XYZ file of C-alpha atoms in Angstrom:
412
model
C -27.424 -8.774 -21.418
C -24.644 -6.267 -20.575
C -25.471 -3.380 -18.076
C -23.204 -0.367 -18.567
C -22.893 2.967 -17.394
C -24.695 5.755 -19.152
C -22.583 8.218 -21.291
C -22.278 10.399 -18.841
C -22.706 8.687 -15.365
C -21.756 11.714 -13.214
C -24.453 14.260 -12.795
C -22.473 17.078 -11.053
C -24.769 19.631 -8.919
C -22.274 22.383 -8.201
C -22.635 25.145 -5.507
C -20.251 28.146 -5.066
C -18.212 26.868 -2.433
C -14.587 27.238 -3.211
C -11.661 24.716 -2.211
C -9.514 25.968 0.355
C -5.995 27.205 -0.200
C -3.334 25.283 1.137
C -1.795 26.043 4.331
C 1.915 26.026 5.106
C 1.527 22.875 7.171
C -0.483 20.938 4.321
C 2.052 21.804 1.834
C 4.731 20.707 4.197
C 3.000 17.430 4.706
C 2.793 16.171 1.214
C 6.834 16.079 1.009
C 8.291 14.172 -1.715
C 11.500 14.885 -3.684
C 11.824 14.523 -7.314
C 11.599 10.727 -7.751
C 14.752 8.781 -9.187
C 14.031 6.476 -11.654
C 14.038 2.918 -10.538
C 16.866 0.708 -11.767
C 15.748 -1.568 -14.597
C 18.763 -3.871 -13.829
C 19.702 -4.472 -17.249
C 23.376 -4.506 -17.231
C 23.646 -2.851 -20.732
C 22.312 0.220 -19.518
C 24.787 0.578 -16.627
C 27.585 3.184 -16.868
C 30.917 1.494 -17.745
C 32.291 1.964 -14.169
C 29.306 0.032 -12.875
C 29.696 -2.699 -15.191
C 33.254 -2.995 -14.063
C 32.264 -3.025 -10.372
C 29.547 -5.680 -10.831
C 32.337 -7.919 -12.563
C 34.621 -7.225 -9.773
C 32.218 -8.206 -7.187
C 31.697 -11.411 -9.162
C 35.344 -12.170 -9.215
C 35.803 -11.521 -5.649
C 32.859 -13.526 -4.748
C 33.887 -16.570 -6.812
C 37.163 -16.716 -4.867
C 35.359 -16.123 -1.494
C 33.882 -18.910 0.660
C 30.584 -17.657 -0.239
C 30.718 -18.136 -3.826
C 28.465 -21.289 -3.858
C 25.736 -19.239 -2.080
C 22.316 -18.665 -3.149
C 19.672 -16.088 -1.812
C 15.989 -16.280 -2.454
C 16.530 -19.440 -4.469
C 18.876 -17.621 -6.825
C 22.441 -18.778 -7.304
C 24.954 -15.773 -6.829
C 27.228 -17.142 -9.529
C 26.836 -19.045 -12.628
C 25.383 -16.489 -15.109
C 22.025 -16.082 -14.070
C 20.570 -12.636 -14.825
C 18.706 -13.043 -11.501
C 21.747 -12.905 -9.615
C 22.952 -9.715 -11.432
C 19.651 -8.044 -9.967
C 20.806 -9.147 -6.321
C 24.011 -8.360 -6.712
C 23.336 -4.658 -8.121
C 21.498 -4.492 -5.328
C 24.292 -4.551 -2.883
C 26.339 -2.569 -5.027
C 23.895 0.447 -5.271
C 23.433 0.130 -1.412
C 27.202 0.907 -1.240
C 27.447 3.483 -4.245
C 29.154 0.453 -6.282
C 31.991 0.139 -3.810
C 33.153 -3.250 -4.441
C 34.684 -4.018 -1.227
C 31.977 -2.338 0.965
C 29.430 -4.284 -1.335
C 31.202 -7.617 -0.826
C 31.403 -7.364 2.932
C 27.666 -6.233 3.050
C 26.743 -9.455 1.056
C 28.736 -11.807 3.251
C 27.040 -10.532 6.451
C 23.896 -10.828 4.759
C 24.515 -14.344 3.789
C 25.507 -15.224 7.376
C 22.474 -13.699 8.761
C 20.290 -15.609 6.397
C 21.905 -18.765 7.330
C 21.632 -18.116 11.125
C 18.228 -16.839 11.018
C 17.108 -19.854 8.514
C 15.540 -17.151 6.477
C 14.987 -19.348 3.347
C 12.676 -21.547 5.254
C 10.825 -18.676 7.419
C 7.786 -18.406 5.213
C 6.740 -21.700 6.166
C 6.814 -21.260 9.905
C 3.843 -20.735 12.098
C 5.114 -18.076 14.567
C 1.610 -17.721 16.194
C 0.898 -14.058 15.272
C -2.468 -14.584 12.923
C -4.125 -11.925 15.019
C -1.584 -9.434 13.592
C -2.183 -10.652 10.104
C -4.189 -7.945 8.308
C -3.619 -5.322 11.055
C -0.056 -4.890 12.000
C 2.181 -5.993 9.077
C 0.829 -7.773 5.834
C 1.245 -7.960 2.243
C -1.838 -6.810 0.222
C -2.017 -6.416 -3.572
C -0.197 -4.403 -6.054
C 0.635 -0.769 -7.001
C -0.101 0.517 -10.374
C 3.177 -0.584 -11.656
C 3.193 -4.020 -10.239
C 4.975 -3.856 -7.129
C 3.628 -5.698 -4.142
C 2.544 -3.854 -1.486
C 3.422 -4.079 2.230
C 1.218 -2.267 5.041
C 2.552 -1.543 8.489
C 0.541 0.095 11.441
C 1.336 -0.270 15.060
C -1.442 1.803 16.616
C -2.749 -1.621 18.226
C 0.113 -1.503 20.618
C -1.148 1.645 22.211
C -2.993 -0.845 24.421
C -0.942 -1.864 27.091
C -2.283 -5.334 27.379
C -1.293 -6.012 23.635
C 1.998 -4.358 24.179
C 3.012 -6.521 27.010
C 1.621 -9.681 25.078
C 3.939 -9.080 22.123
C 6.940 -6.921 23.418
C 6.792 -8.075 27.154
C 10.337 -9.711 27.208
C 13.276 -10.122 25.198
C 12.027 -13.548 23.857
C 8.567 -12.248 22.839
C 10.470 -9.197 21.097
C 12.610 -11.617 19.024
C 9.845 -13.774 18.130
C 7.890 -10.583 16.953
C 11.083 -9.440 14.982
C 11.190 -13.015 13.304
C 7.631 -12.789 12.427
C 8.012 -9.193 10.914
C 10.938 -10.580 8.677
C 8.502 -13.350 7.601
C 6.189 -10.772 6.166
C 9.064 -8.955 4.263
C 10.202 -12.447 3.062
C 6.760 -13.149 1.670
C 6.793 -9.847 -0.299
C 10.267 -10.551 -1.609
C 9.280 -13.802 -2.949
C 6.753 -12.278 -5.131
C 9.372 -10.305 -6.878
C 10.564 -11.085 -10.351
C 14.385 -10.446 -9.804
C 14.668 -10.137 -13.571
C 15.835 -6.964 -15.462
C 13.067 -5.067 -16.647
C 10.865 -6.736 -14.090
C 9.205 -5.758 -10.728
C 12.153 -6.049 -8.195
C 11.085 -3.998 -5.135
C 7.924 -3.417 -3.039
C 5.987 -0.514 -1.953
C 5.946 0.082 1.909
C 3.015 1.905 3.548
C 3.353 2.830 7.096
C 0.391 4.263 9.046
C 1.573 6.387 11.891
C -1.795 6.926 13.693
C -1.860 6.098 17.227
C 1.860 4.778 17.002
C 3.272 4.366 20.303
C 6.700 6.066 19.491
C 8.490 5.517 22.696
C 7.246 2.060 23.672
C 8.254 0.585 20.034
C 11.434 2.754 19.501
C 13.597 -0.563 20.494
C 11.568 -2.690 18.315
C 11.466 -0.136 15.214
C 15.132 0.310 15.373
C 15.862 -3.384 15.338
C 13.465 -3.931 12.313
C 15.203 -1.157 10.520
C 18.705 -2.146 11.000
C 17.742 -5.776 9.880
C 15.957 -4.264 6.853
C 18.713 -1.927 5.924
C 21.615 -4.572 6.275
C 19.835 -7.523 4.570
C 17.338 -6.235 2.132
C 19.064 -3.387 0.067
C 17.145 -1.487 -2.773
C 13.948 -3.812 -1.753
C 11.625 -0.666 -1.278
C 10.507 1.270 -4.596
C 8.571 3.726 -2.313
C 7.933 4.357 1.249
C 4.525 5.964 2.025
C 3.990 7.410 5.237
C 0.173 8.002 6.047
C -1.609 9.711 9.067
C 1.527 11.476 9.727
C 1.137 14.078 12.858
C 1.728 17.599 12.375
C 4.959 17.722 14.198
C 6.534 14.960 12.004
C 7.327 17.519 9.228
C 9.575 19.585 11.714
C 11.295 16.337 12.614
C 11.713 15.745 8.866
C 13.040 19.144 8.113
C 15.997 18.547 10.606
C 17.282 15.358 9.482
C 16.255 15.503 5.653
C 19.884 17.304 5.167
C 21.436 14.213 6.215
C 19.704 11.889 3.887
C 20.729 11.371 0.268
C 18.642 12.530 -2.729
C 18.193 8.842 -3.667
C 16.842 7.910 -0.210
C 14.468 10.894 0.180
C 13.111 10.512 -3.180
C 11.420 7.349 -2.024
C 9.570 8.923 0.758
C 6.090 10.187 0.539
C 4.303 11.670 3.437
C 0.613 12.411 3.790
C -1.145 14.075 6.979
C -3.931 12.480 8.969
C -7.290 12.292 6.813
C -5.293 12.153 3.435
C -4.508 8.821 3.288
C -6.763 7.874 0.461
C -5.991 10.886 -1.468
C -2.301 10.144 -1.277
C -2.585 6.180 -1.721
C -4.892 6.694 -5.078
C -1.967 7.968 -6.777
C 0.096 4.993 -6.495
C -2.444 2.165 -5.719
C -5.797 1.382 -7.383
C -8.828 1.533 -4.999
C -9.696 -2.035 -5.568
C -6.159 -3.121 -4.006
C -6.263 -0.441 -1.135
C -7.649 -1.817 2.346
C -10.891 -0.456 3.394
C -9.653 1.245 6.363
C -7.654 3.550 4.197
C -10.294 4.584 1.646
C -10.231 1.571 -0.654
C -12.358 -1.349 -1.574
C -9.951 -4.277 -0.470
C -11.243 -6.617 2.062
C -9.324 -9.374 3.787
C -11.710 -12.082 2.458
C -11.489 -10.881 -1.125
C -8.485 -12.920 -2.094
C -10.702 -15.968 -1.397
C -12.899 -14.818 -4.631
C -9.700 -14.586 -7.097
C -8.331 -11.241 -8.569
C -10.125 -7.964 -7.446
C -12.659 -6.522 -9.581
C -11.783 -3.271 -11.145
C -13.201 -0.178 -9.724
C -13.863 3.101 -11.352
C -12.281 6.279 -9.691
C -13.813 9.710 -9.352
C -13.312 12.899 -7.457
C -15.990 15.151 -5.793
C -14.816 18.858 -5.641
C -15.920 20.763 -2.287
C -19.544 22.227 -2.703
C -20.583 19.704 -5.385
C -23.018 16.699 -5.402
C -22.284 13.753 -7.582
C -24.947 11.009 -8.993
C -23.607 7.795 -10.333
C -26.291 6.358 -12.739
C -26.075 2.617 -13.303
C -28.544 2.059 -16.267
C -29.855 -1.044 -18.433
C -30.706 -3.192 -15.245
C -33.291 -5.896 -16.226
C -36.424 -6.825 -13.924
C -35.524 -9.735 -11.790
C -31.617 -8.937 -11.743
C -29.582 -8.701 -8.632
C -26.868 -5.536 -8.703
C -24.245 -5.585 -5.835
C -22.047 -2.482 -5.596
C -19.422 -1.089 -3.374
C -18.558 2.722 -3.312
C -16.170 4.504 -0.996
C -15.020 8.337 -0.636
C -11.894 8.873 0.963
C -12.477 10.505 4.243
C -16.364 10.416 3.763
C -17.791 13.165 5.934
C -20.770 13.742 3.584
C -24.261 12.363 2.919
C -24.641 9.156 1.052
C -27.741 7.558 -0.545
C -28.997 5.023 -3.200
C -32.455 4.899 -5.128
C -33.608 2.476 -7.790
C -35.446 4.377 -10.519
C -37.734 2.063 -12.759
C -37.984 2.875 -16.455
C -41.816 2.796 -16.484
C -43.201 6.067 -15.862
C -46.011 4.891 -13.791
C -43.565 3.167 -11.107
C -42.291 4.806 -8.179
C -38.689 5.388 -7.217
C -37.401 3.177 -4.480
C -35.102 4.221 -1.566
C -32.553 1.566 -1.717
C -30.542 3.205 1.208
C -31.764 6.183 3.036
C -29.599 9.315 3.149
C -27.000 8.824 5.683
C -24.366 10.977 7.124
C -21.125 8.873 6.450
C -18.311 9.684 9.128
C -14.675 10.277 8.135
C -13.810 6.855 9.818
C -16.590 4.799 7.589
C -15.402 2.264 5.392
C -16.524 1.150 1.924
C -20.290 0.629 1.631
C -21.277 -2.912 0.054
C -24.642 -3.594 -0.588
C -27.141 -5.401 -2.984
C -30.716 -4.991 -4.499
C -32.763 -7.384 -6.207
C -35.261 -5.672 -8.902
C -38.806 -6.177 -9.944
C -38.675 -4.387 -13.023
C -36.083 -2.618 -15.332
C -34.715 0.611 -14.441
C -31.421 2.197 -13.116
C -29.855 2.643 -9.857
C -28.502 6.012 -8.545
C -25.893 6.438 -5.992
C -25.445 9.964 -4.606
C -22.768 11.438 -2.647
C -23.410 15.058 -1.490
C -20.257 17.052 -0.694
C -22.051 20.356 -0.773
C -21.411 21.245 2.900
C -17.623 20.764 2.615
C -14.761 22.586 0.774
C -12.583 19.809 0.503
C -12.131 17.798 -2.834
C -12.069 14.146 -2.028
C -11.231 10.833 -4.174
C -13.611 8.133 -4.402
C -14.199 4.829 -6.364
C -17.119 2.432 -7.020
C -17.786 -0.939 -8.879
C -20.815 -3.069 -9.530
C -21.844 -6.243 -10.787
C -25.536 -7.076 -12.142
C -26.654 -10.902 -11.938
C -29.514 -12.556 -13.420
C -30.538 -15.960 -12.020
C -28.469 -17.933 -14.656
C -26.154 -15.251 -16.037
C -23.535 -12.846 -14.583
C -23.525 -9.420 -16.365
C -20.738 -6.798 -15.780
């Protein structure tokens, strides 16, 4: 039997609390320029001058010592349209100046050979404890771009910092590992006209020790800029400190419109609200207000979640009806930046039965991750998940999902 939501699963109980007006700092912290449309890489859609530059680059490449080279498993010459995608990335990075693009491409090929980049993803560099916390690929955005997360807050601990960056040898090993993570992301790309040809990067600035990581950050940035042109569709900064907006306003005039259009900045406490605009909640890590846990990949593709929002001064009840007796219902629920009360109860259909408190009212802290729980019923009824935001003035994004299983049948 299918267990479905009632026609109107959300029972809104509103109060008179109004949402606060945005302050100057709040407005400044949600910086994003008008987004430049991502390239499709169809040669037919290029300007005549750009088509000419592409052909000139191919001609120069064919007569150079790099003509027989390949990159990410794609031969750069020979008519493969995947090669056009790669060559156009280098041309775009150098404003379609053929000479500059060729030099950039040749230097990148030299670096990849010295770095043994083509086989890098197969190496065990000994950073298993950093995977899933410092830099890792996790899920896709709503347009199918692979998402790379970066968070360096763990290095505020001196012991951890010394273990990873204590000397030049350790630093170089870390840089190699960081490039390895990016290489894994690049290998998820299509390199096809009209396909997914770039990734999304999410960088968490919370607790990041800026001075200590300056050398590593600069080297990572330099490596990526020189050797992975146009590989990032959007760069999202979350948990941005208040003073960063001032810094941004100072260097913003020196950035191109195309570069600035890829930046999204979100102040601390707004990570979920920002990420939900680009990524579905089932693909967002639990520490950022999503439902994705590192072990989820072992169970196949993530089960889609339903998104909803809770206004300031509002209580929302989610009613999951049609649950048979003896069934087990499992659910996940999260509210970005919680700071509200959550409870769950099961209400039997029979009038003579009593409601069962499955989860007592609990004040959820802002740092709390998604709730995952299950309940086996003795009789038919419905589960009600309640989130009470009546004491807050802030609107919050949220998501939930559930499955209902009988002993031999899975019902969704």
